[in-house]
mmCIF file of C-alpha atoms and ligand atoms in Angstrom:
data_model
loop_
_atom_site.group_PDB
_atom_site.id
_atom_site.type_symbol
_atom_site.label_atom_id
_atom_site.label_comp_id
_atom_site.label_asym_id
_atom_site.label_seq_id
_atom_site.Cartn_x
_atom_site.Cartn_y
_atom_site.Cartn_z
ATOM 1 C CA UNK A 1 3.192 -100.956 45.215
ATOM 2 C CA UNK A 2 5.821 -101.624 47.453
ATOM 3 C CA UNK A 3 4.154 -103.495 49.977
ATOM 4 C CA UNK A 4 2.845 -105.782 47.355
ATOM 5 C CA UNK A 5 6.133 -106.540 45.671
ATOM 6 C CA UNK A 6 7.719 -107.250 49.073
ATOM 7 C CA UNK A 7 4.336 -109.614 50.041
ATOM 8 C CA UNK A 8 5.150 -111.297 47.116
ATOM 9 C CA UNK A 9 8.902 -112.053 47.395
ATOM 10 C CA UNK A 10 7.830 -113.384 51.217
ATOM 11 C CA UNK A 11 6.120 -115.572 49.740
ATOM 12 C CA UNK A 12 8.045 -116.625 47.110
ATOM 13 C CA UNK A 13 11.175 -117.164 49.605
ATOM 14 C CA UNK A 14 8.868 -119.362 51.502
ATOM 15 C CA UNK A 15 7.589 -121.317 49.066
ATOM 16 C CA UNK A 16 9.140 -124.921 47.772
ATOM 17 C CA UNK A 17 7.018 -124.943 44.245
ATOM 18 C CA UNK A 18 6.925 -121.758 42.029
ATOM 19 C CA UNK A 19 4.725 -122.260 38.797
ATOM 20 C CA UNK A 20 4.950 -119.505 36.325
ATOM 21 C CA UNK A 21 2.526 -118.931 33.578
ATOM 22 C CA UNK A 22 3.509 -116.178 31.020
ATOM 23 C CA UNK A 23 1.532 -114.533 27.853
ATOM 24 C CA UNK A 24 2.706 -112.195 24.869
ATOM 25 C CA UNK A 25 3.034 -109.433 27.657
ATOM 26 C CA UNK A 26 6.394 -110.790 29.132
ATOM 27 C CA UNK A 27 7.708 -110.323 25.339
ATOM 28 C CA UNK A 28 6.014 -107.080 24.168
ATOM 29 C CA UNK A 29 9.472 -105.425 25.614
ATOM 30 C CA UNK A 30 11.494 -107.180 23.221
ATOM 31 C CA UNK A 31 9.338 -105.742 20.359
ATOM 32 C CA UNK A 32 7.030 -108.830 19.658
ATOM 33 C CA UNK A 33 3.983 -107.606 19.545
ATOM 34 C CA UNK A 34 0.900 -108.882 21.634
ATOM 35 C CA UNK A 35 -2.438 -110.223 19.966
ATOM 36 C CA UNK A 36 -5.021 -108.250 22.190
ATOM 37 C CA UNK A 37 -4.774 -104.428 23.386
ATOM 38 C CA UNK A 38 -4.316 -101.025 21.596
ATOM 39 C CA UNK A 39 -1.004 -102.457 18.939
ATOM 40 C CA UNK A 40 -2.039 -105.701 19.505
ATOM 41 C CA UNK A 41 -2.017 -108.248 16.508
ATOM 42 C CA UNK A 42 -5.745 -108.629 16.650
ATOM 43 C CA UNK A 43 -6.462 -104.976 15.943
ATOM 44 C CA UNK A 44 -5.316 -105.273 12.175
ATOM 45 C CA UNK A 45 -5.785 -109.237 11.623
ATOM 46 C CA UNK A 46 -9.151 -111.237 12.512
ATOM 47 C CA UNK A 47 -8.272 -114.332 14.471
ATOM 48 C CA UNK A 48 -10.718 -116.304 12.344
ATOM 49 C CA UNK A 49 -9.093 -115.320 9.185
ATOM 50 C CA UNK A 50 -4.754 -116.260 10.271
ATOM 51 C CA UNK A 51 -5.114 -118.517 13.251
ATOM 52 C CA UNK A 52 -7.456 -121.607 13.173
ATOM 53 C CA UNK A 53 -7.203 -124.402 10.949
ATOM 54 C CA UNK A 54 -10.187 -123.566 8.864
ATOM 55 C CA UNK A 55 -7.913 -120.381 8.390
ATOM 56 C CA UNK A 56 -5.132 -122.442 7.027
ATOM 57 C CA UNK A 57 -7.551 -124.858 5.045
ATOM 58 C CA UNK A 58 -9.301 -122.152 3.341
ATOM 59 C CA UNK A 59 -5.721 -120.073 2.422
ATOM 60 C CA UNK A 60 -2.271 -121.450 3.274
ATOM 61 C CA UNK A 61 -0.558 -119.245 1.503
ATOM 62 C CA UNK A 62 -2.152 -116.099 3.657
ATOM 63 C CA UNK A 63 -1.130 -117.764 6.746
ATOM 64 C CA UNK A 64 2.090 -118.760 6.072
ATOM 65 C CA UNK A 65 2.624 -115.266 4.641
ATOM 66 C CA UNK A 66 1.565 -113.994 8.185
ATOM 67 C CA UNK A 67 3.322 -116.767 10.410
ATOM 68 C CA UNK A 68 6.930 -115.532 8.159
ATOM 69 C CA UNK A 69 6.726 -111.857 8.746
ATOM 70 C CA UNK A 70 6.283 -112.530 12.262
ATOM 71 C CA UNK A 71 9.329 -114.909 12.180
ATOM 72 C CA UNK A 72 11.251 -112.147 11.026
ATOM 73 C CA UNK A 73 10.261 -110.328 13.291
ATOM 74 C CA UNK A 74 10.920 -113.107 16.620
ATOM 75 C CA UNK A 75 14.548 -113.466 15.267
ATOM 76 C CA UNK A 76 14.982 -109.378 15.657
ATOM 77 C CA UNK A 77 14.455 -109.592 19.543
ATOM 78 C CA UNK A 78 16.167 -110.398 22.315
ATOM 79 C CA UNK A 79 15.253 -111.724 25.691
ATOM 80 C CA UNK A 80 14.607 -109.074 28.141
ATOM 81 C CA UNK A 81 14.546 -108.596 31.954
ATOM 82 C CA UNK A 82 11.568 -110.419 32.904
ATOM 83 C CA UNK A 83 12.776 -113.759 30.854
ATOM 84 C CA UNK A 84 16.153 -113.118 32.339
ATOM 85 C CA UNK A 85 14.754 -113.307 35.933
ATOM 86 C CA UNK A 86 12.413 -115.987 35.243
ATOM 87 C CA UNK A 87 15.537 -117.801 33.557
ATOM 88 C CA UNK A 88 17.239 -117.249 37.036
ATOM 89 C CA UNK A 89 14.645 -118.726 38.667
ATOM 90 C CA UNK A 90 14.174 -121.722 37.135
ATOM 91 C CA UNK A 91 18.146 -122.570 37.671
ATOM 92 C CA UNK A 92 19.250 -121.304 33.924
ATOM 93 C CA UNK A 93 22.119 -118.652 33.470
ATOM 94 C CA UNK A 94 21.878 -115.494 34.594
ATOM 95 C CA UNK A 95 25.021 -114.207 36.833
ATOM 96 C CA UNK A 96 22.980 -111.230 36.877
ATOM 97 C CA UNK A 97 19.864 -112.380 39.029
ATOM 98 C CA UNK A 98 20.377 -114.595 42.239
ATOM 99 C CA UNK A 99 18.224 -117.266 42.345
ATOM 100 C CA UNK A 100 15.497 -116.948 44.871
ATOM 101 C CA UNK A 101 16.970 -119.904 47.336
ATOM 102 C CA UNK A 102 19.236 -122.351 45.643
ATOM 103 C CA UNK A 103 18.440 -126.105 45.410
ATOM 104 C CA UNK A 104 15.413 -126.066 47.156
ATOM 105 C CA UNK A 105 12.926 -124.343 45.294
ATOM 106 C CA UNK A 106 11.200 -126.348 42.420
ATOM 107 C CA UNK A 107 9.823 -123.837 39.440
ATOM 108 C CA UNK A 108 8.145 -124.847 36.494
ATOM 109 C CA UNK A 109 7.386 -122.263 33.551
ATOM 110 C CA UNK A 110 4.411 -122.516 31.318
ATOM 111 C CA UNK A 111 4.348 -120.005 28.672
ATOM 112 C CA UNK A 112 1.806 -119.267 26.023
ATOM 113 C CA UNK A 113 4.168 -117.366 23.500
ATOM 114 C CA UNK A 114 5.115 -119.344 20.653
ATOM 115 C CA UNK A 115 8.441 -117.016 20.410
ATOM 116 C CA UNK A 116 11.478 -118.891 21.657
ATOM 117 C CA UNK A 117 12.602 -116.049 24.017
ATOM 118 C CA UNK A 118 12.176 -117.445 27.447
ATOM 119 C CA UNK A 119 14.497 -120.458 25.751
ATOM 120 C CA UNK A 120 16.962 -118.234 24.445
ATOM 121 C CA UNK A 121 17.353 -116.964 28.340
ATOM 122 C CA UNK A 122 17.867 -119.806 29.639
ATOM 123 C CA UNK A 123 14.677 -121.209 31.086
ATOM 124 C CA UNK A 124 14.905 -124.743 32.758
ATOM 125 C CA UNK A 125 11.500 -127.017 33.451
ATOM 126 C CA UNK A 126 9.686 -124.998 30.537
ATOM 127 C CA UNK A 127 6.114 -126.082 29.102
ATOM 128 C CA UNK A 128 5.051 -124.495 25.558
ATOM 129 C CA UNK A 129 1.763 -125.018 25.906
ATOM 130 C CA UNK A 130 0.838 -123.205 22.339
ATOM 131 C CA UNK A 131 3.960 -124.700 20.503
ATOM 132 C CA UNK A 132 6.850 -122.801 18.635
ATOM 133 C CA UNK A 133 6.558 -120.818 16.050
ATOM 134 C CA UNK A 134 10.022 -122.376 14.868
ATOM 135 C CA UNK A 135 8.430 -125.669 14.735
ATOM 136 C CA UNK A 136 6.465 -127.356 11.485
ATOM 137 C CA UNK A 137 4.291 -130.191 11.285
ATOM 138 C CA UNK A 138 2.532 -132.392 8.671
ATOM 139 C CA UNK A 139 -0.859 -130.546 7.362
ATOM 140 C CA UNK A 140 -1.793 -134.122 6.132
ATOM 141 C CA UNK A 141 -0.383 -135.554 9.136
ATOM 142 C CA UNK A 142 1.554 -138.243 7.627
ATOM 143 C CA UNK A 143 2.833 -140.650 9.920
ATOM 144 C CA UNK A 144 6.578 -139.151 9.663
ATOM 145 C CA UNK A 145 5.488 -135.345 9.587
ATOM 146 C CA UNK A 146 3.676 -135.737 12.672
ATOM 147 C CA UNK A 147 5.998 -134.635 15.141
ATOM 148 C CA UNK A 148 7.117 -131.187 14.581
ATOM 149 C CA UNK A 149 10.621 -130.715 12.964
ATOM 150 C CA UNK A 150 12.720 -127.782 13.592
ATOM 151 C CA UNK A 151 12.805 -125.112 10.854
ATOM 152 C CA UNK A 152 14.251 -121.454 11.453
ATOM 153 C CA UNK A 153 15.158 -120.375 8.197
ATOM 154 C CA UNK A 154 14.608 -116.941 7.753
ATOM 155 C CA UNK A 155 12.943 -115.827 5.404
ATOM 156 C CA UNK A 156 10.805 -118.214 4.335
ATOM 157 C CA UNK A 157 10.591 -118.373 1.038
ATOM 158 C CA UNK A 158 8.370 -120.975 -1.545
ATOM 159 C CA UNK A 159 5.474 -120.641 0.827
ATOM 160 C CA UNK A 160 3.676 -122.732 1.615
ATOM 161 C CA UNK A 161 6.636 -124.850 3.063
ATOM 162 C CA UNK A 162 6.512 -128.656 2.143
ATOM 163 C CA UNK A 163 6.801 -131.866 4.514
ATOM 164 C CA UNK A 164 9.817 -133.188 3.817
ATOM 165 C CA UNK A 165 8.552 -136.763 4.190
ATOM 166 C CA UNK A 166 5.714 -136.768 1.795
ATOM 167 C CA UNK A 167 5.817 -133.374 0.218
ATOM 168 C CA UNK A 168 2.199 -132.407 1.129
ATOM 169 C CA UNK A 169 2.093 -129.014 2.615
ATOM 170 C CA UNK A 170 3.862 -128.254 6.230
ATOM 171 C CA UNK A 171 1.984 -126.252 8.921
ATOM 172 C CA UNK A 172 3.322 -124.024 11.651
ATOM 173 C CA UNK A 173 3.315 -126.474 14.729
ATOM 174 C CA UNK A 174 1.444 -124.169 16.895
ATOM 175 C CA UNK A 175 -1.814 -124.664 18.499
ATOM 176 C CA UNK A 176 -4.698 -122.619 16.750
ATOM 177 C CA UNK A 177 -7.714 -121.719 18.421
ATOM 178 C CA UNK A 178 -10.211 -124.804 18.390
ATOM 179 C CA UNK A 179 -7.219 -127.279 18.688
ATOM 180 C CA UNK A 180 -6.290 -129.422 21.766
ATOM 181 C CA UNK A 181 -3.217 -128.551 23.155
ATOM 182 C CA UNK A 182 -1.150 -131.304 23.010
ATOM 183 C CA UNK A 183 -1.872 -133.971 25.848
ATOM 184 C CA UNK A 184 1.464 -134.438 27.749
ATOM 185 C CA UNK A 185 2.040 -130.052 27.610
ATOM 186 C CA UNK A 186 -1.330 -129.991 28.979
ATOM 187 C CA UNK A 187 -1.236 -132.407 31.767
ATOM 188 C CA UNK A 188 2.309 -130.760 33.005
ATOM 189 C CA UNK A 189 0.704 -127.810 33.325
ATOM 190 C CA UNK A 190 -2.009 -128.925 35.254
ATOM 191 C CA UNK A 191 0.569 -130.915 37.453
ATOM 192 C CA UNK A 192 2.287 -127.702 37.796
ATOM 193 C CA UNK A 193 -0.769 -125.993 39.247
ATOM 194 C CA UNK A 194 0.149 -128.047 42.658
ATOM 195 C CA UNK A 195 2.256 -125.487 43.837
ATOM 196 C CA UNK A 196 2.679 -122.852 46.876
ATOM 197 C CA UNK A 197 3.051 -119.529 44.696
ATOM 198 C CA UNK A 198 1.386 -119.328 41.250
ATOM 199 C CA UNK A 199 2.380 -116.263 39.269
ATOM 200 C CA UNK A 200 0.523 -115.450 35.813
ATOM 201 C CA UNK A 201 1.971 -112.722 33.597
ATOM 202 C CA UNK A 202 1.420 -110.438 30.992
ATOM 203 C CA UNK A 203 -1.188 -112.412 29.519
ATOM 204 C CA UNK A 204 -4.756 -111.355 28.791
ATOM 205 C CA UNK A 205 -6.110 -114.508 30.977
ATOM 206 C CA UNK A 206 -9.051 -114.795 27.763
ATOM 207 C CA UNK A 207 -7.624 -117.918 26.102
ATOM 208 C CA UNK A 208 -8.427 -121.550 27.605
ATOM 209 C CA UNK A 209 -7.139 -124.083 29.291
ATOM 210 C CA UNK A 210 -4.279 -121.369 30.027
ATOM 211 C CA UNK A 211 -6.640 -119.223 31.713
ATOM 212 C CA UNK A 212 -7.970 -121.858 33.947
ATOM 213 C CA UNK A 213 -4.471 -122.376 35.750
ATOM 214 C CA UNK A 214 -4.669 -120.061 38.040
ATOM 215 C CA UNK A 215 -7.825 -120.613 39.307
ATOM 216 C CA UNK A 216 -6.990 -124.831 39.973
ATOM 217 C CA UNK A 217 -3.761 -123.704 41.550
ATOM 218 C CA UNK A 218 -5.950 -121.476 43.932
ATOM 219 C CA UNK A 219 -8.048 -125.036 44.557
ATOM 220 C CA UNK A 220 -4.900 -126.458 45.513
ATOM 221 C CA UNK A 221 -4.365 -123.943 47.985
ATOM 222 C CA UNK A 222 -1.697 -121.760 46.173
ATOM 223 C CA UNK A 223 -0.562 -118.515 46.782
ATOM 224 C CA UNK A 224 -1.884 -116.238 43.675
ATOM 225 C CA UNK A 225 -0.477 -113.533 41.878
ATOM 226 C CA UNK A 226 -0.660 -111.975 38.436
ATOM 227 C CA UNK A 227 1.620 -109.369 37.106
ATOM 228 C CA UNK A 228 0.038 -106.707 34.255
ATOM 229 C CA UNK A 229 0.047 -103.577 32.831
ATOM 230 C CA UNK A 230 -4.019 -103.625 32.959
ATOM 231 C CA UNK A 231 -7.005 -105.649 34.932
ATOM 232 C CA UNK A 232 -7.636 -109.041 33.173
ATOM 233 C CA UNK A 233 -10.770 -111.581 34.345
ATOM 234 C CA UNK A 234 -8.368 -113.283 36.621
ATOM 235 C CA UNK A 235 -7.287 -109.870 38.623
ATOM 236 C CA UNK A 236 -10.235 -110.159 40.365
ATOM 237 C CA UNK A 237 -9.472 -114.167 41.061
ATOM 238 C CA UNK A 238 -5.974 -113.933 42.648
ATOM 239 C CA UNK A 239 -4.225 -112.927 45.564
ATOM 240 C CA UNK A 240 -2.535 -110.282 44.716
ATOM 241 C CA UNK A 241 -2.343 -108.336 41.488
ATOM 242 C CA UNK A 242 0.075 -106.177 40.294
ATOM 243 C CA UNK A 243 -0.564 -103.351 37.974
ATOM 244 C CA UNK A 244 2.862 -102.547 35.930
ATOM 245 C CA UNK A 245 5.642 -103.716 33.221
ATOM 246 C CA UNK A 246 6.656 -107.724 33.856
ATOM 247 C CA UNK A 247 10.311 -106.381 32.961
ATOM 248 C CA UNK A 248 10.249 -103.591 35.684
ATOM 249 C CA UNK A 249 8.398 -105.413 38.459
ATOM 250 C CA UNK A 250 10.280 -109.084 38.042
ATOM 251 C CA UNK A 251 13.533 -107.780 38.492
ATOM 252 C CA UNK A 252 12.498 -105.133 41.166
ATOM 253 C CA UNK A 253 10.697 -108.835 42.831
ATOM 254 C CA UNK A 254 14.241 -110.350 42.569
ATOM 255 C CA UNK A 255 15.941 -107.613 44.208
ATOM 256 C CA UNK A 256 14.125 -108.260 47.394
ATOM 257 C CA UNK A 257 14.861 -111.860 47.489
HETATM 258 C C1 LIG B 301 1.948 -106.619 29.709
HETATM 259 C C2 LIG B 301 2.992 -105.945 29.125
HETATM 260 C C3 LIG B 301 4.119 -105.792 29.912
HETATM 261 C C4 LIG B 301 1.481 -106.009 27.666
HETATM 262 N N1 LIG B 301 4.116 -106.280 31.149
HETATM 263 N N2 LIG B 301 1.964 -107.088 30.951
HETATM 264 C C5 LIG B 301 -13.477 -122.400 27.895
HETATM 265 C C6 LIG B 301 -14.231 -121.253 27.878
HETATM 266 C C7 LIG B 301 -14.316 -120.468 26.718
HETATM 267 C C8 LIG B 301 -13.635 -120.831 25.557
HETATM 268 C C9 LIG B 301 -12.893 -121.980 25.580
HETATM 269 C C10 LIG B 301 -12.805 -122.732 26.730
HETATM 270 N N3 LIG B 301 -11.974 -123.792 26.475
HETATM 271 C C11 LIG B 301 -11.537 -123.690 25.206
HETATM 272 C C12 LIG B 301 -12.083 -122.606 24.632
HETATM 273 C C13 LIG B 301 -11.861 -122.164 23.213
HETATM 274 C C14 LIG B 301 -10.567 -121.424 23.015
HETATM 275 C C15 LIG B 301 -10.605 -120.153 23.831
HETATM 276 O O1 LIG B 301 -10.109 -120.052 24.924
HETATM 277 N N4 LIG B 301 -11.151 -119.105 23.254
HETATM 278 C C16 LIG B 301 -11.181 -117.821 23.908
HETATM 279 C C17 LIG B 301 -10.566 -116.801 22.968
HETATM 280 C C18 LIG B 301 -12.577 -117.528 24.327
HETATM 281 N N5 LIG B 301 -9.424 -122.244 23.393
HETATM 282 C C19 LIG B 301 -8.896 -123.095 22.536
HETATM 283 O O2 LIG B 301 -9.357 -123.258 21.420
HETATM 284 C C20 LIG B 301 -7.705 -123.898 22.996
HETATM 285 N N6 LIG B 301 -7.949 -125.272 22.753
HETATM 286 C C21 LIG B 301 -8.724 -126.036 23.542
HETATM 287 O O3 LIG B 301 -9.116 -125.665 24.617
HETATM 288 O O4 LIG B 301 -9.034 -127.275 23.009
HETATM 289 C C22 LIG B 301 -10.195 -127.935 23.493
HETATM 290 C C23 LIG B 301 -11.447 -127.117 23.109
HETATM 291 C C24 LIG B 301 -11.536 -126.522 21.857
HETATM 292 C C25 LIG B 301 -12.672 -125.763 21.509
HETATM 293 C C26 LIG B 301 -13.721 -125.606 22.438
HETATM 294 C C27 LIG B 301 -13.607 -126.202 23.699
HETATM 295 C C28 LIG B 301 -12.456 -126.970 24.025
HETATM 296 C C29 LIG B 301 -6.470 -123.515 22.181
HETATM 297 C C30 LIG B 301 -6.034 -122.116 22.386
HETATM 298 C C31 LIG B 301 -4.883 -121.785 21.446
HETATM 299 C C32 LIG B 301 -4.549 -120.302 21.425
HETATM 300 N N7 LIG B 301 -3.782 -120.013 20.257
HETATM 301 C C33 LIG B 301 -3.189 -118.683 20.129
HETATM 302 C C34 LIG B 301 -2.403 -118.621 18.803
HETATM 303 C C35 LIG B 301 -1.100 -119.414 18.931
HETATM 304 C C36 LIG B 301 -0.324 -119.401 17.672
HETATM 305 C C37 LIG B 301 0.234 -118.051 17.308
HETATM 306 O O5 LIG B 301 0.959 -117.392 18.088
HETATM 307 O O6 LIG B 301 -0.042 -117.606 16.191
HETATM 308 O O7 LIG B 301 -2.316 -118.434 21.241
HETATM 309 S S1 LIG B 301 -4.397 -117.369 20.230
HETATM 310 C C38 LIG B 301 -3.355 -116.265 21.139
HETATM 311 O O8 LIG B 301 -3.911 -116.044 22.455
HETATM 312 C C39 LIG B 301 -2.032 -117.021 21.350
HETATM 313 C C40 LIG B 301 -1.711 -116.668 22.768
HETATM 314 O O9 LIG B 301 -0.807 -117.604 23.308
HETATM 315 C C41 LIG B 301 -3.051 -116.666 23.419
HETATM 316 C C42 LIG B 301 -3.107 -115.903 24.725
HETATM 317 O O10 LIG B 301 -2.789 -114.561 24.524
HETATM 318 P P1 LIG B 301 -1.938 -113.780 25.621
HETATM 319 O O11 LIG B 301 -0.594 -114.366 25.730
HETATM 320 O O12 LIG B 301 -2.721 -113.676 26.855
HETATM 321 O O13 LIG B 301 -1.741 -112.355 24.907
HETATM 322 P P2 LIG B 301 -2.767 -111.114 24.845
HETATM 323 O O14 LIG B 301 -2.332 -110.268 23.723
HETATM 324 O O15 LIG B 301 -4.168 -111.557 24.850
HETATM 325 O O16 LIG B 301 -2.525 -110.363 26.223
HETATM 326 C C43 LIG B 301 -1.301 -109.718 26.502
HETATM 327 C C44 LIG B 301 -1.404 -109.158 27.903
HETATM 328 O O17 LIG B 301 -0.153 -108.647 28.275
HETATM 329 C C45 LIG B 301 -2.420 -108.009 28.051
HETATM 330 O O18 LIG B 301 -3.260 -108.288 29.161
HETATM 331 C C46 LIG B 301 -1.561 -106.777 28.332
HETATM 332 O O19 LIG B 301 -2.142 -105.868 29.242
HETATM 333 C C47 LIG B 301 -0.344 -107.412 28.943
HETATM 334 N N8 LIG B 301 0.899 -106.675 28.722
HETATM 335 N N9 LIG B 301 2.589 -105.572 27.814
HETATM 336 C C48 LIG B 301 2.991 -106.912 31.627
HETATM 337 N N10 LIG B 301 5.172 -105.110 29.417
#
């Protein structure tokens, strides 16, 4: 384990791009829970039934019901050590956690979670490629209600929520499974797979075009790692994986920088 935290911090002190992608692991320390895996949100809800839009066609009212418990819930935690060293990294505040080398290393974040954790550390250069879960948008996509608005009001109450340009019913501006991710998140996160060290964690690498990063950074010649508590499909792919808790091993990684 050593040797492989230590080959890791070589090469991220070597390298002039970092790209980071992160999954529901990286928060499961703060207490929000992850969708796969033994107390995973999966094991109790069906996918089909709370997160696609037929989902939210069929019964708003169910999903919204889901989507504000686990607002609640989000507003509860805090960051912990593996957003606070990925904060660090990417330039944002953390006295705590030097930097890996100052000025010259370029990092770019690309997280899955929809919680607004890695934000609420700090993180600079940040792509949400699955949205926020404190973001609404327009169910009939009026022309104002597009582009998600801002809403953190918890609890939610009068569910479904309303647009508040044409009064038709407001969905959670995330992206649901059989939805394109939105085109400019996407494309920065394939620009971000040009880079020397690419570093997935605590995510289940199931879910696509996330789980395709890693392997077009390793076309372009990257560096690979993944950090997790189990094997995923992509431990096989990378570099180097590392079996253990993203807020243990990240901070034990900066410590050797
Ligand atoms: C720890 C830890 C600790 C725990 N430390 N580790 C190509 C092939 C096959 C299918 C497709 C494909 N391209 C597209 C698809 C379809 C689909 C897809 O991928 N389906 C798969 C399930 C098979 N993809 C899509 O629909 C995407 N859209 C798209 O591609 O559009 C074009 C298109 C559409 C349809 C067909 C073809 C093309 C959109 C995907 C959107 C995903 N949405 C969700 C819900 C978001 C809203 C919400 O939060 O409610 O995003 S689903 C859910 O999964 C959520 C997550 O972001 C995402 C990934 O999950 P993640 O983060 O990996 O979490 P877990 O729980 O799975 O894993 C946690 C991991 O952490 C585990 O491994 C633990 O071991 C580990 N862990 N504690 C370190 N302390």
């Amino acid at each position: 384990m050593t040797d492989a935290l230590s080959t890791l911090a070589t090469r991220i002190t070597g390298a002039r791009r970092l790209t980071i992608l992160t999954g529901a692991g990286v928060s499961a320390a703060s207490g929000v829970p992850t969708f796969r895996g033994q107390d995973g949100l999966w094991r109790h809800h069906r996918p089909e039934d709370l997160a696609t839009p037929d989902a939210f066609a069929r019964d708003p009212r169910l999903v919204w019901e889901w989507y504000a418990w686990r607002r609640e819930l989000i507003a509860a935690c805090r960051p912990n050590a593996a957003h606070d060293v990925i904060a660090a990294w990417s330039g944002g505040a953390d006295p705590g956690v030097r930097p890996p080398h100052t000025g010259r290393l370029k990092v770019a974040v690309l997280t899955q979670n929809v919680d607004d954790l890695h934000l609420r550390a700090g993180t600079r250069n940040l792509v949400r490629m699955h949205g926020s879960i404190w973001e609404l948008s327009c169910w009939g996509r009026c022309a104002a209600g597009a582009a998600p608005w801002r809403d953190d009001r918890v609890p939610l109450t009068d569910l479904p929520p309303k647009c508040p340009h044409c009064g038709r019913i407001a969905r959670p501006a995330v992206v649901w499974v059989g939805e394109s991710l939105p085109a400019g998140d996407l494309d920065a996160a394939v620009r971000a797979t040009a880079c020397d060290v690419f570093l997935t964690v605590g995510t289940s690498a199931l879910v696509y075009p996330a789980a395709g990063l890693v392997h077009e950074a390793r076309q372009h010649g990257a560096f690979t790692a993944e950090i997790n508590l189990e094997e995923t499909p992509a431990s096989a792919a990378v570099d180097l994986a590392i079996h253990g808790a993203a807020e243990q091993i990240l901070p034990a990684i900066a410590r050797l920088l």
